[in-house]
PDB file of C-alpha atoms in Angstrom:
ATOM      1  CA  MET W  21     -45.913 -64.320  89.793  1.00  0.00           C
ATOM      2  CA  THR W  22     -45.963 -67.670  91.393  1.00  0.00           C
ATOM      3  CA  ARG W  23     -42.515 -69.706  90.187  1.00  0.00           C
ATOM      4  CA  ARG W  24     -45.304 -72.236  87.432  1.00  0.00           C
ATOM      5  CA  THR W  25     -46.667 -68.605  85.672  1.00  0.00           C
ATOM      6  CA  HIS W  26     -42.567 -67.597  85.268  1.00  0.00           C
ATOM      7  CA  ASP W  27     -41.967 -71.285  83.766  1.00  0.00           C
ATOM      8  CA  ILE W  28     -44.807 -70.774  81.270  1.00  0.00           C
ATOM      9  CA  ARG W  29     -43.769 -67.579  79.766  1.00  0.00           C
ATOM     10  CA  HIS W  30     -40.170 -68.500  79.998  1.00  0.00           C
ATOM     11  CA  SER W  31     -41.092 -71.834  78.112  1.00  0.00           C
ATOM     12  CA  GLY W  32     -43.448 -69.445  75.932  1.00  0.00           C
ATOM     13  CA  ALA W  33     -40.561 -66.779  75.246  1.00  0.00           C
ATOM     14  CA  VAL W  34     -38.052 -69.821  74.135  1.00  0.00           C
ATOM     15  CA  LYS W  35     -40.060 -71.384  71.535  1.00  0.00           C
ATOM     16  CA  ALA W  36     -40.914 -67.934  70.181  1.00  0.00           C
ATOM     17  CA  PHE W  37     -37.195 -66.993  69.943  1.00  0.00           C
ATOM     18  CA  GLY W  38     -36.718 -70.867  68.412  1.00  0.00           C
ATOM     19  CA  ILE W  39     -39.630 -70.639  66.025  1.00  0.00           C
ATOM     20  CA  ALA W  40     -38.096 -66.738  64.915  1.00  0.00           C
ATOM     21  CA  ALA W  41     -34.985 -68.301  64.625  1.00  0.00           C
ATOM     22  CA  LEU W  42     -35.833 -71.709  62.217  1.00  0.00           C
ATOM     23  CA  ALA W  43     -37.639 -68.995  60.030  1.00  0.00           C
ATOM     24  CA  LEU W  44     -34.490 -66.585  59.703  1.00  0.00           C
ATOM     25  CA  GLY W  45     -32.810 -69.536  58.967  1.00  0.00           C
ATOM     26  CA  GLY W  46     -35.201 -70.779  56.392  1.00  0.00           C
ATOM     27  CA  LEU W  47     -34.953 -67.277  54.486  1.00  0.00           C
ATOM     28  CA  ALA W  48     -31.436 -67.253  54.699  1.00  0.00           C
ATOM     29  CA  ALA W  49     -31.228 -70.699  52.630  1.00  0.00           C
ATOM     30  CA  VAL W  50     -33.953 -69.454  50.313  1.00  0.00           C
ATOM     31  CA  ASN W  51     -32.272 -65.985  49.461  1.00  0.00           C
ATOM     32  CA  THR W  52     -28.972 -67.953  49.235  1.00  0.00           C
ATOM     33  CA  LEU W  53     -30.729 -70.954  46.557  1.00  0.00           C
ATOM     34  CA  VAL W  54     -32.559 -67.337  44.881  1.00  0.00           C
ATOM     35  CA  ALA W  55     -28.818 -65.922  44.746  1.00  0.00           C
ATOM     36  CA  ARG W  56     -27.258 -68.587  42.915  1.00  0.00           C
ATOM     37  CA  ARG W  57     -30.402 -69.008  40.915  1.00  0.00           C
ATOM     38  CA  ASP W  58     -29.932 -65.334  39.720  1.00  0.00           C
ATOM     39  CA  GLU W  59     -26.070 -65.657  38.714  1.00  0.00           C
ATOM     40  CA  ARG W  60     -27.061 -68.981  36.450  1.00  0.00           C
ATOM     41  CA  ARG W  61     -29.358 -66.486  34.748  1.00  0.00           C
ATOM     42  CA  HIS W  62     -27.069 -63.547  33.969  1.00  0.00           C
ATOM     43  CA  PRO W  63     -23.264 -65.143  34.358  1.00  0.00           C
ATOM     44  CA  PRO W  64     -20.337 -62.918  34.258  1.00  0.00           C
ATOM     45  CA  GLU W  65     -19.810 -61.870  30.660  1.00  0.00           C
ATOM     46  CA  GLY W  66     -16.041 -60.343  31.350  1.00  0.00           C
ATOM     47  CA  ARG W  67     -12.869 -61.812  32.476  1.00  0.00           C
ATOM     48  CA  PHE W  68     -11.083 -61.402  35.650  1.00  0.00           C
ATOM     49  CA  LEU W  69      -7.888 -60.364  37.138  1.00  0.00           C
ATOM     50  CA  THR W  70      -6.537 -60.979  40.849  1.00  0.00           C
ATOM     51  CA  VAL W  71      -4.960 -57.656  42.204  1.00  0.00           C
ATOM     52  CA  ASP W  72      -3.776 -57.622  46.109  1.00  0.00           C
ATOM     53  CA  GLY W  73      -5.574 -60.553  46.481  1.00  0.00           C
ATOM     54  CA  VAL W  74      -8.837 -58.974  45.002  1.00  0.00           C
ATOM     55  CA  ARG W  75     -10.436 -60.659  42.298  1.00  0.00           C
ATOM     56  CA  LEU W  76     -12.019 -58.152  39.542  1.00  0.00           C
ATOM     57  CA  HIS W  77     -14.449 -58.730  37.386  1.00  0.00           C
ATOM     58  CA  TYR W  78     -14.194 -56.347  34.265  1.00  0.00           C
ATOM     59  CA  LEU W  79     -15.089 -56.413  30.465  1.00  0.00           C
ATOM     60  CA  GLU W  80     -13.175 -54.844  27.708  1.00  0.00           C
ATOM     61  CA  ALA W  81     -13.726 -54.321  23.576  1.00  0.00           C
ATOM     62  CA  GLY W  82     -12.324 -52.112  21.036  1.00  0.00           C
ATOM     63  CA  SER W  83      -8.801 -50.686  20.150  1.00  0.00           C
ATOM     64  CA  GLY W  84      -7.560 -47.062  20.285  1.00  0.00           C
ATOM     65  CA  PRO W  85      -7.423 -44.607  23.364  1.00  0.00           C
ATOM     66  CA  PRO W  86      -8.305 -46.239  26.476  1.00  0.00           C
ATOM     67  CA  VAL W  87     -11.769 -45.618  28.699  1.00  0.00           C
ATOM     68  CA  VAL W  88     -12.017 -46.349  31.852  1.00  0.00           C
ATOM     69  CA  LEU W  89     -15.951 -47.013  32.797  1.00  0.00           C
ATOM     70  CA  LEU W  90     -17.043 -46.702  36.204  1.00  0.00           C
ATOM     71  CA  HIS W  91     -20.365 -47.240  37.735  1.00  0.00           C
ATOM     72  CA  GLY W  92     -22.746 -46.146  40.988  1.00  0.00           C
ATOM     73  CA  ASN W  93     -23.864 -47.353  43.621  1.00  0.00           C
ATOM     74  CA  ALA W  94     -26.182 -50.371  43.260  1.00  0.00           C
ATOM     75  CA  SER W  95     -25.434 -51.570  40.169  1.00  0.00           C
ATOM     76  CA  THR W  96     -22.772 -53.724  37.737  1.00  0.00           C
ATOM     77  CA  LEU W  97     -20.605 -53.169  35.253  1.00  0.00           C
ATOM     78  CA  ASP W  98     -23.739 -54.156  33.027  1.00  0.00           C
ATOM     79  CA  ASP W  99     -24.785 -50.670  32.873  1.00  0.00           C
ATOM     80  CA  SER W 100     -22.575 -49.217  30.686  1.00  0.00           C
ATOM     81  CA  LEU W 101     -23.987 -52.045  28.399  1.00  0.00           C
ATOM     82  CA  ALA W 102     -27.397 -50.942  29.080  1.00  0.00           C
ATOM     83  CA  SER W 103     -27.437 -47.292  28.264  1.00  0.00           C
ATOM     84  CA  GLY W 104     -25.397 -48.179  24.925  1.00  0.00           C
ATOM     85  CA  LEU W 105     -22.196 -46.268  26.020  1.00  0.00           C
ATOM     86  CA  PHE W 106     -20.237 -49.223  26.189  1.00  0.00           C
ATOM     87  CA  ASP W 107     -20.527 -50.381  22.236  1.00  0.00           C
ATOM     88  CA  ARG W 108     -20.908 -46.220  21.315  1.00  0.00           C
ATOM     89  CA  LEU W 109     -17.609 -46.148  22.816  1.00  0.00           C
ATOM     90  CA  ALA W 110     -15.826 -49.389  21.894  1.00  0.00           C
ATOM     91  CA  ARG W 111     -16.216 -48.289  17.959  1.00  0.00           C
ATOM     92  CA  SER W 112     -13.386 -46.285  18.063  1.00  0.00           C
ATOM     93  CA  HIS W 113     -11.748 -46.652  22.132  1.00  0.00           C
ATOM     94  CA  ARG W 114      -9.975 -49.807  23.882  1.00  0.00           C
ATOM     95  CA  VAL W 115     -13.142 -49.633  26.509  1.00  0.00           C
ATOM     96  CA  ILE W 116     -12.374 -51.260  29.932  1.00  0.00           C
ATOM     97  CA  ALA W 117     -15.883 -51.501  32.484  1.00  0.00           C
ATOM     98  CA  PHE W 118     -14.968 -52.600  36.573  1.00  0.00           C
ATOM     99  CA  ASP W 119     -17.350 -54.161  38.117  1.00  0.00           C
ATOM    100  CA  ARG W 120     -16.122 -52.264  41.079  1.00  0.00           C
ATOM    101  CA  PRO W 121     -14.944 -54.503  44.656  1.00  0.00           C
ATOM    102  CA  GLY W 122     -18.104 -56.547  45.694  1.00  0.00           C
ATOM    103  CA  MET W 123     -19.993 -55.488  43.025  1.00  0.00           C
ATOM    104  CA  GLY W 124     -21.345 -58.148  40.319  1.00  0.00           C
ATOM    105  CA  TYR W 125     -18.734 -60.356  40.347  1.00  0.00           C
ATOM    106  CA  SER W 126     -16.071 -58.365  41.734  1.00  0.00           C
ATOM    107  CA  GLU W 127     -15.048 -59.424  44.946  1.00  0.00           C
ATOM    108  CA  ARG W 128     -14.763 -57.317  47.986  1.00  0.00           C
ATOM    109  CA  PRO W 129     -12.843 -58.575  50.917  1.00  0.00           C
ATOM    110  CA  ARG W 130     -13.236 -57.695  54.516  1.00  0.00           C
ATOM    111  CA  GLY W 131     -11.242 -55.696  56.789  1.00  0.00           C
ATOM    112  CA  ARG W 132     -10.579 -52.875  54.785  1.00  0.00           C
ATOM    113  CA  ASP W 133     -13.447 -49.757  55.013  1.00  0.00           C
ATOM    114  CA  TRP W 134     -13.270 -49.564  50.785  1.00  0.00           C
ATOM    115  CA  THR W 135     -13.756 -45.704  50.965  1.00  0.00           C
ATOM    116  CA  PRO W 136     -13.592 -44.180  47.581  1.00  0.00           C
ATOM    117  CA  GLU W 137      -9.551 -43.831  48.020  1.00  0.00           C
ATOM    118  CA  ASP W 138      -9.355 -47.558  48.471  1.00  0.00           C
ATOM    119  CA  GLN W 139     -11.078 -48.226  45.589  1.00  0.00           C
ATOM    120  CA  ALA W 140      -9.228 -45.992  43.560  1.00  0.00           C
ATOM    121  CA  ASP W 141      -6.135 -47.363  44.940  1.00  0.00           C
ATOM    122  CA  LEU W 142      -7.032 -51.165  43.889  1.00  0.00           C
ATOM    123  CA  LEU W 143      -7.941 -49.555  40.284  1.00  0.00           C
ATOM    124  CA  ALA W 144      -4.889 -48.315  39.756  1.00  0.00           C
ATOM    125  CA  ARG W 145      -3.179 -52.046  40.294  1.00  0.00           C
ATOM    126  CA  ALA W 146      -6.068 -53.046  37.845  1.00  0.00           C
ATOM    127  CA  PHE W 147      -4.934 -50.573  35.223  1.00  0.00           C
ATOM    128  CA  ALA W 148      -1.113 -51.105  35.803  1.00  0.00           C
ATOM    129  CA  VAL W 149      -1.532 -54.997  35.509  1.00  0.00           C
ATOM    130  CA  LEU W 150      -3.724 -54.754  32.265  1.00  0.00           C
ATOM    131  CA  GLY W 151      -1.403 -51.685  30.436  1.00  0.00           C
ATOM    132  CA  ILE W 152      -4.029 -49.408  30.255  1.00  0.00           C
ATOM    133  CA  GLY W 153      -1.349 -46.378  30.745  1.00  0.00           C
ATOM    134  CA  GLN W 154      -2.909 -42.943  31.421  1.00  0.00           C
ATOM    135  CA  ALA W 155      -7.063 -43.477  30.599  1.00  0.00           C
ATOM    136  CA  VAL W 156      -9.927 -40.699  30.317  1.00  0.00           C
ATOM    137  CA  VAL W 157     -12.316 -42.391  33.254  1.00  0.00           C
ATOM    138  CA  VAL W 158     -15.846 -42.292  33.380  1.00  0.00           C
ATOM    139  CA  GLY W 159     -17.471 -42.075  36.782  1.00  0.00           C
ATOM    140  CA  HIS W 160     -21.288 -41.983  37.477  1.00  0.00           C
ATOM    141  CA  SER W 161     -22.757 -41.317  40.884  1.00  0.00           C
ATOM    142  CA  TYR W 162     -20.759 -42.705  43.262  1.00  0.00           C
ATOM    143  CA  ALA W 163     -18.059 -43.431  41.268  1.00  0.00           C
ATOM    144  CA  THR W 164     -17.235 -39.835  40.709  1.00  0.00           C
ATOM    145  CA  LEU W 165     -15.890 -40.019  43.919  1.00  0.00           C
ATOM    146  CA  VAL W 166     -13.268 -42.889  42.315  1.00  0.00           C
ATOM    147  CA  ALA W 167     -12.599 -41.264  39.585  1.00  0.00           C
ATOM    148  CA  LEU W 168     -11.540 -38.276  41.294  1.00  0.00           C
ATOM    149  CA  ALA W 169      -9.589 -40.273  44.025  1.00  0.00           C
ATOM    150  CA  LEU W 170      -7.904 -41.477  41.120  1.00  0.00           C
ATOM    151  CA  ALA W 171      -6.790 -38.939  39.509  1.00  0.00           C
ATOM    152  CA  LEU W 172      -5.779 -37.504  42.909  1.00  0.00           C
ATOM    153  CA  ASP W 173      -3.612 -40.065  44.259  1.00  0.00           C
ATOM    154  CA  HIS W 174      -2.397 -41.916  40.860  1.00  0.00           C
ATOM    155  CA  PRO W 175      -1.738 -38.814  38.053  1.00  0.00           C
ATOM    156  CA  ASP W 176      -0.196 -41.473  35.981  1.00  0.00           C
ATOM    157  CA  SER W 177      -3.532 -42.857  35.801  1.00  0.00           C
ATOM    158  CA  ALA W 178      -5.754 -40.536  34.158  1.00  0.00           C
ATOM    159  CA  ARG W 179      -5.409 -38.714  31.319  1.00  0.00           C
ATOM    160  CA  ALA W 180      -8.776 -36.523  32.168  1.00  0.00           C
ATOM    161  CA  LEU W 181     -12.249 -37.285  33.325  1.00  0.00           C
ATOM    162  CA  VAL W 182     -15.653 -37.414  32.792  1.00  0.00           C
ATOM    163  CA  LEU W 183     -17.895 -36.571  35.527  1.00  0.00           C
ATOM    164  CA  LEU W 184     -21.801 -38.254  35.443  1.00  0.00           C
ATOM    165  CA  ALA W 185     -24.069 -37.440  37.724  1.00  0.00           C
ATOM    166  CA  GLY W 186     -21.985 -36.791  40.871  1.00  0.00           C
ATOM    167  CA  TYR W 187     -21.940 -36.000  44.305  1.00  0.00           C
ATOM    168  CA  TYR W 188     -18.696 -34.042  45.291  1.00  0.00           C
ATOM    169  CA  PHE W 189     -19.216 -32.239  48.666  1.00  0.00           C
ATOM    170  CA  PRO W 190     -20.818 -33.192  51.629  1.00  0.00           C
ATOM    171  CA  THR W 191     -24.713 -33.030  52.484  1.00  0.00           C
ATOM    172  CA  THR W 192     -26.951 -34.927  55.311  1.00  0.00           C
ATOM    173  CA  ARG W 193     -28.893 -37.858  53.728  1.00  0.00           C
ATOM    174  CA  VAL W 194     -31.364 -39.271  54.891  1.00  0.00           C
ATOM    175  CA  ASP W 195     -30.806 -42.864  52.424  1.00  0.00           C
ATOM    176  CA  ALA W 196     -27.103 -42.978  53.777  1.00  0.00           C
ATOM    177  CA  LEU W 197     -28.275 -43.143  57.427  1.00  0.00           C
ATOM    178  CA  MET W 198     -30.913 -45.896  56.640  1.00  0.00           C
ATOM    179  CA  VAL W 199     -28.251 -48.429  54.892  1.00  0.00           C
ATOM    180  CA  ALA W 200     -26.050 -47.926  57.907  1.00  0.00           C
ATOM    181  CA  PRO W 201     -27.780 -51.161  59.506  1.00  0.00           C
ATOM    182  CA  VAL W 202     -26.774 -53.116  56.598  1.00  0.00           C
ATOM    183  CA  ALA W 203     -22.799 -52.234  56.957  1.00  0.00           C
ATOM    184  CA  THR W 204     -22.500 -53.452  60.211  1.00  0.00           C
ATOM    185  CA  PRO W 205     -20.443 -56.720  61.089  1.00  0.00           C
ATOM    186  CA  VAL W 206     -22.954 -58.726  62.979  1.00  0.00           C
ATOM    187  CA  LEU W 207     -26.737 -56.933  62.425  1.00  0.00           C
ATOM    188  CA  GLY W 208     -25.840 -56.389  58.900  1.00  0.00           C
ATOM    189  CA  ASP W 209     -24.777 -60.123  58.160  1.00  0.00           C
ATOM    190  CA  LEU W 210     -28.130 -60.857  59.746  1.00  0.00           C
ATOM    191  CA  LEU W 211     -29.954 -58.601  57.740  1.00  0.00           C
ATOM    192  CA  ARG W 212     -28.408 -59.090  54.528  1.00  0.00           C
ATOM    193  CA  HIS W 213     -29.450 -62.961  54.597  1.00  0.00           C
ATOM    194  CA  THR W 214     -32.849 -62.848  55.883  1.00  0.00           C
ATOM    195  CA  LEU W 215     -34.767 -60.094  55.600  1.00  0.00           C
ATOM    196  CA  SER W 216     -32.773 -57.181  53.004  1.00  0.00           C
ATOM    197  CA  PRO W 217     -33.091 -59.338  49.823  1.00  0.00           C
ATOM    198  CA  PRO W 218     -37.274 -60.041  49.410  1.00  0.00           C
ATOM    199  CA  LEU W 219     -37.412 -56.279  50.426  1.00  0.00           C
ATOM    200  CA  SER W 220     -34.608 -54.909  48.447  1.00  0.00           C
ATOM    201  CA  LYS W 221     -36.220 -57.126  45.308  1.00  0.00           C
ATOM    202  CA  ALA W 222     -40.117 -55.210  46.585  1.00  0.00           C
ATOM    203  CA  MET W 223     -37.871 -51.767  46.938  1.00  0.00           C
ATOM    204  CA  MET W 224     -36.144 -52.119  43.404  1.00  0.00           C
ATOM    205  CA  PRO W 225     -39.290 -50.639  40.540  1.00  0.00           C
ATOM    206  CA  LEU W 226     -39.241 -47.521  43.214  1.00  0.00           C
ATOM    207  CA  MET W 227     -36.134 -47.057  43.156  1.00  0.00           C
ATOM    208  CA  LEU W 228     -35.521 -47.320  39.740  1.00  0.00           C
ATOM    209  CA  LYS W 229     -37.962 -44.908  39.419  1.00  0.00           C
ATOM    210  CA  ALA W 230     -36.694 -42.320  41.121  1.00  0.00           C
ATOM    211  CA  MET W 231     -33.232 -43.012  39.542  1.00  0.00           C
ATOM    212  CA  PHE W 232     -34.954 -42.196  36.279  1.00  0.00           C
ATOM    213  CA  SER W 233     -37.105 -39.915  36.848  1.00  0.00           C
ATOM    214  CA  PRO W 234     -38.215 -37.509  34.891  1.00  0.00           C
ATOM    215  CA  GLN W 235     -37.525 -40.131  32.649  1.00  0.00           C
ATOM    216  CA  PRO W 236     -39.224 -43.038  32.530  1.00  0.00           C
ATOM    217  CA  VAL W 237     -37.500 -46.228  33.038  1.00  0.00           C
ATOM    218  CA  PRO W 238     -36.692 -48.025  29.898  1.00  0.00           C
ATOM    219  CA  ASP W 239     -38.660 -50.633  28.519  1.00  0.00           C
ATOM    220  CA  ASP W 240     -36.148 -52.998  28.017  1.00  0.00           C
ATOM    221  CA  LEU W 241     -34.103 -52.391  30.730  1.00  0.00           C
ATOM    222  CA  THR W 242     -35.605 -56.055  32.509  1.00  0.00           C
ATOM    223  CA  GLY W 243     -33.486 -57.437  30.055  1.00  0.00           C
ATOM    224  CA  THR W 244     -30.362 -55.339  29.685  1.00  0.00           C
ATOM    225  CA  PHE W 245     -29.419 -55.193  32.872  1.00  0.00           C
ATOM    226  CA  PRO W 246     -29.533 -57.606  35.612  1.00  0.00           C
ATOM    227  CA  ALA W 247     -30.887 -55.966  38.580  1.00  0.00           C
ATOM    228  CA  ALA W 248     -31.271 -59.384  40.307  1.00  0.00           C
ATOM    229  CA  LEU W 249     -27.632 -58.976  41.484  1.00  0.00           C
ATOM    230  CA  ILE W 250     -27.716 -56.305  43.213  1.00  0.00           C
ATOM    231  CA  THR W 251     -30.062 -57.729  45.557  1.00  0.00           C
ATOM    232  CA  ARG W 252     -27.666 -60.403  46.851  1.00  0.00           C
ATOM    233  CA  PRO W 253     -26.266 -60.690  50.888  1.00  0.00           C
ATOM    234  CA  GLY W 254     -22.990 -60.331  49.063  1.00  0.00           C
ATOM    235  CA  GLN W 255     -23.699 -56.549  47.165  1.00  0.00           C
ATOM    236  CA  LEU W 256     -25.995 -55.759  49.555  1.00  0.00           C
ATOM    237  CA  ARG W 257     -22.957 -55.446  52.035  1.00  0.00           C
ATOM    238  CA  ALA W 258     -20.585 -53.141  49.074  1.00  0.00           C
ATOM    239  CA  ASN W 259     -23.699 -50.804  48.945  1.00  0.00           C
ATOM    240  CA  ALA W 260     -24.452 -50.820  52.197  1.00  0.00           C
ATOM    241  CA  GLN W 261     -20.792 -49.529  52.657  1.00  0.00           C
ATOM    242  CA  ASP W 262     -21.044 -47.290  49.868  1.00  0.00           C
ATOM    243  CA  GLY W 263     -23.567 -45.402  50.784  1.00  0.00           C
ATOM    244  CA  VAL W 264     -22.073 -44.729  54.767  1.00  0.00           C
ATOM    245  CA  THR W 265     -18.599 -43.830  53.232  1.00  0.00           C
ATOM    246  CA  MET W 266     -19.987 -41.446  50.711  1.00  0.00           C
ATOM    247  CA  VAL W 267     -20.543 -38.174  52.555  1.00  0.00           C
ATOM    248  CA  PRO W 268     -17.650 -38.333  54.721  1.00  0.00           C
ATOM    249  CA  ALA W 269     -15.452 -39.075  51.435  1.00  0.00           C
ATOM    250  CA  ALA W 270     -16.507 -35.990  49.761  1.00  0.00           C
ATOM    251  CA  ASP W 271     -15.742 -34.409  52.774  1.00  0.00           C
ATOM    252  CA  ARG W 272     -12.344 -35.680  52.771  1.00  0.00           C
ATOM    253  CA  LEU W 273     -11.644 -34.814  49.050  1.00  0.00           C
ATOM    254  CA  GLN W 274     -13.394 -31.478  48.498  1.00  0.00           C
ATOM    255  CA  HIS W 275     -10.722 -29.468  49.999  1.00  0.00           C
ATOM    256  CA  ARG W 276      -8.717 -30.960  47.406  1.00  0.00           C
ATOM    257  CA  TYR W 277     -10.704 -30.643  44.269  1.00  0.00           C
ATOM    258  CA  ALA W 278      -8.632 -27.486  43.047  1.00  0.00           C
ATOM    259  CA  GLY W 279      -5.269 -28.714  42.813  1.00  0.00           C
ATOM    260  CA  LEU W 280      -6.297 -31.095  39.453  1.00  0.00           C
ATOM    261  CA  SER W 281      -5.168 -29.750  36.583  1.00  0.00           C
ATOM    262  CA  LEU W 282      -6.460 -32.838  34.293  1.00  0.00           C
ATOM    263  CA  PRO W 283      -9.051 -31.697  32.463  1.00  0.00           C
ATOM    264  CA  VAL W 284     -12.348 -32.702  33.493  1.00  0.00           C
ATOM    265  CA  ALA W 285     -16.215 -32.730  31.407  1.00  0.00           C
ATOM    266  CA  ILE W 286     -19.439 -32.584  34.176  1.00  0.00           C
ATOM    267  CA  VAL W 287     -21.956 -33.648  32.659  1.00  0.00           C
ATOM    268  CA  ALA W 288     -25.486 -32.948  35.061  1.00  0.00           C
ATOM    269  CA  GLY W 289     -29.537 -33.659  34.730  1.00  0.00           C
ATOM    270  CA  HIS W 290     -31.758 -31.437  35.591  1.00  0.00           C
ATOM    271  CA  GLY W 291     -34.160 -32.906  37.885  1.00  0.00           C
ATOM    272  CA  ASP W 292     -32.238 -35.056  39.100  1.00  0.00           C
ATOM    273  CA  ARG W 293     -33.978 -36.505  42.437  1.00  0.00           C
ATOM    274  CA  VAL W 294     -30.954 -38.776  43.595  1.00  0.00           C
ATOM    275  CA  VAL W 295     -28.521 -35.555  43.781  1.00  0.00           C
ATOM    276  CA  THR W 296     -29.421 -32.152  43.706  1.00  0.00           C
ATOM    277  CA  GLN W 297     -27.007 -31.287  40.765  1.00  0.00           C
ATOM    278  CA  GLU W 298     -27.568 -27.664  41.079  1.00  0.00           C
ATOM    279  CA  GLU W 299     -25.948 -27.520  44.029  1.00  0.00           C
ATOM    280  CA  GLN W 300     -23.388 -30.087  43.390  1.00  0.00           C
ATOM    281  CA  SER W 301     -22.111 -30.115  39.637  1.00  0.00           C
ATOM    282  CA  GLY W 302     -22.331 -26.249  39.648  1.00  0.00           C
ATOM    283  CA  ARG W 303     -20.479 -26.260  42.579  1.00  0.00           C
ATOM    284  CA  LEU W 304     -17.327 -28.685  41.253  1.00  0.00           C
ATOM    285  CA  HIS W 305     -17.258 -26.838  38.022  1.00  0.00           C
ATOM    286  CA  HIS W 306     -16.591 -23.528  39.817  1.00  0.00           C
ATOM    287  CA  VAL W 307     -13.802 -25.531  41.901  1.00  0.00           C
ATOM    288  CA  LEU W 308     -11.945 -27.325  38.968  1.00  0.00           C
ATOM    289  CA  PRO W 309      -9.709 -24.667  37.024  1.00  0.00           C
ATOM    290  CA  ASN W 310      -9.793 -26.308  33.890  1.00  0.00           C
ATOM    291  CA  SER W 311     -13.417 -27.952  33.484  1.00  0.00           C
ATOM    292  CA  THR W 312     -16.732 -27.865  31.215  1.00  0.00           C
ATOM    293  CA  LEU W 313     -20.396 -28.308  32.450  1.00  0.00           C
ATOM    294  CA  HIS W 314     -22.583 -30.209  30.247  1.00  0.00           C
ATOM    295  CA  TRP W 315     -26.627 -30.038  31.562  1.00  0.00           C
ATOM    296  CA  VAL W 316     -29.153 -32.244  29.913  1.00  0.00           C
ATOM    297  CA  PRO W 317     -32.532 -31.098  30.234  1.00  0.00           C
ATOM    298  CA  GLY W 318     -35.328 -33.436  32.137  1.00  0.00           C
ATOM    299  CA  ALA W 319     -32.369 -36.175  32.377  1.00  0.00           C
ATOM    300  CA  GLY W 320     -32.510 -36.767  36.059  1.00  0.00           C
ATOM    301  CA  HIS W 321     -29.867 -39.062  37.529  1.00  0.00           C
ATOM    302  CA  MET W 322     -29.274 -41.532  34.740  1.00  0.00           C
ATOM    303  CA  VAL W 323     -28.056 -39.324  32.448  1.00  0.00           C
ATOM    304  CA  HIS W 324     -26.032 -41.513  30.464  1.00  0.00           C
ATOM    305  CA  TYR W 325     -29.248 -42.862  29.027  1.00  0.00           C
ATOM    306  CA  ALA W 326     -30.793 -40.100  27.923  1.00  0.00           C
ATOM    307  CA  ALA W 327     -27.517 -38.284  25.972  1.00  0.00           C
ATOM    308  CA  PRO W 328     -25.235 -41.361  25.876  1.00  0.00           C
ATOM    309  CA  ASP W 329     -23.790 -39.388  22.594  1.00  0.00           C
ATOM    310  CA  LEU W 330     -23.010 -36.267  24.457  1.00  0.00           C
ATOM    311  CA  VAL W 331     -21.038 -38.638  27.219  1.00  0.00           C
ATOM    312  CA  ALA W 332     -19.138 -40.577  24.007  1.00  0.00           C
ATOM    313  CA  GLY W 333     -18.512 -36.833  22.631  1.00  0.00           C
ATOM    314  CA  CYS W 334     -16.863 -36.147  25.645  1.00  0.00           C
ATOM    315  CA  VAL W 335     -14.969 -38.751  25.788  1.00  0.00           C
ATOM    316  CA  ASP W 336     -13.920 -38.405  22.477  1.00  0.00           C
ATOM    317  CA  ARG W 337     -12.259 -34.995  22.664  1.00  0.00           C
ATOM    318  CA  LEU W 338     -10.778 -35.576  26.009  1.00  0.00           C
ATOM    319  CA  SER W 339      -9.006 -38.852  24.390  1.00  0.00           C
ATOM    320  CA  VAL W 340      -6.996 -36.672  22.043  1.00  0.00           C
ATOM    321  CA  GLU W 341      -6.925 -33.219  23.690  1.00  0.00           C
ATOM    322  CA  GLN W 342      -5.753 -32.047  26.285  1.00  0.00           C
ATOM    323  CA  ALA W 343      -8.038 -28.683  26.886  1.00  0.00           C
ATOM    324  CA  PRO W 344     -11.193 -28.882  28.341  1.00  0.00           C
ATOM    325  CA  VAL W 345     -14.002 -29.842  26.320  1.00  0.00           C
ATOM    326  CA  GLU W 346     -16.908 -26.938  25.005  1.00  0.00           C
ATOM    327  CA  PRO W 347     -20.072 -27.504  26.503  1.00  0.00           C
ATOM    328  CA  LEU W 348     -22.838 -29.397  24.445  1.00  0.00           C
ATOM    329  CA  ILE W 349     -26.202 -29.305  23.706  1.00  0.00           C
ATOM    330  CA  ALA W 350     -27.703 -32.259  24.297  1.00  0.00           C
ATOM    331  CA  GLU W 351     -30.514 -33.183  21.247  1.00  0.00           C
TER     332      GLU W 351
END
């Protein structure tokens, strides 16, 4: 290879790199503008409090025995509004729904792994600030691990648990491997601000279909749930971190479940395409000494949409009783 040929190729590589850098920079700028637009369209509906330097967004309504609602991964507190569960419970309870750290309008500062135990620690402090006391804690999907960690590490914060379509025991999760690059410090920052937002938006219909299957995606979901917020760069980091920490957290916590004595209602749907409930919820029921298991035929992963009255019934009973709830039948 002559020096001239080498110089031409080097010059071409430099130009290609420069064009790629400009394209990624432009894409990052567009994604930032889109995220700001989406936030204007879907502003925070609740209040804010700062705990240990972390700003948390929460929504509160009603009066009576306290109930705390915790949403799953790639979601926001609006999930409890869209399902109707928040308004149903607010008729007879003081209901507080949190955006978990990094989700919706809650912060997730760097420097912590934000495992379920980390999130439970922060929420326990938020309970104290808000004067919640012992609450019935309702967790969906990933948040069932947060609810269990809260009950294990902060027993004064939880009166009872209602666990919806949860993940409790470690398994091989391909989705955790897929999101791992997005959770890394350098590569993840690049992906989250450039390629990940438009790809996530494009995949959203398929993701929703899998989450609700075998039930159809509700026709009014786009008007009741701000799906655009979960594809912002900041929340994509939180989504990915939760995906990466889920399996090791289940591995840690599974050895402690049998020590829980508080009442637990486990609600699961047959046909769940996100978590195999027959293996997860059925097994947890056998491990927990004071639990009941409530199956919802054909409900899939979004069981609180398919049977909100059943979930609310579990909360109603556990908020006034210390005995386990008798299994209910979804209509």
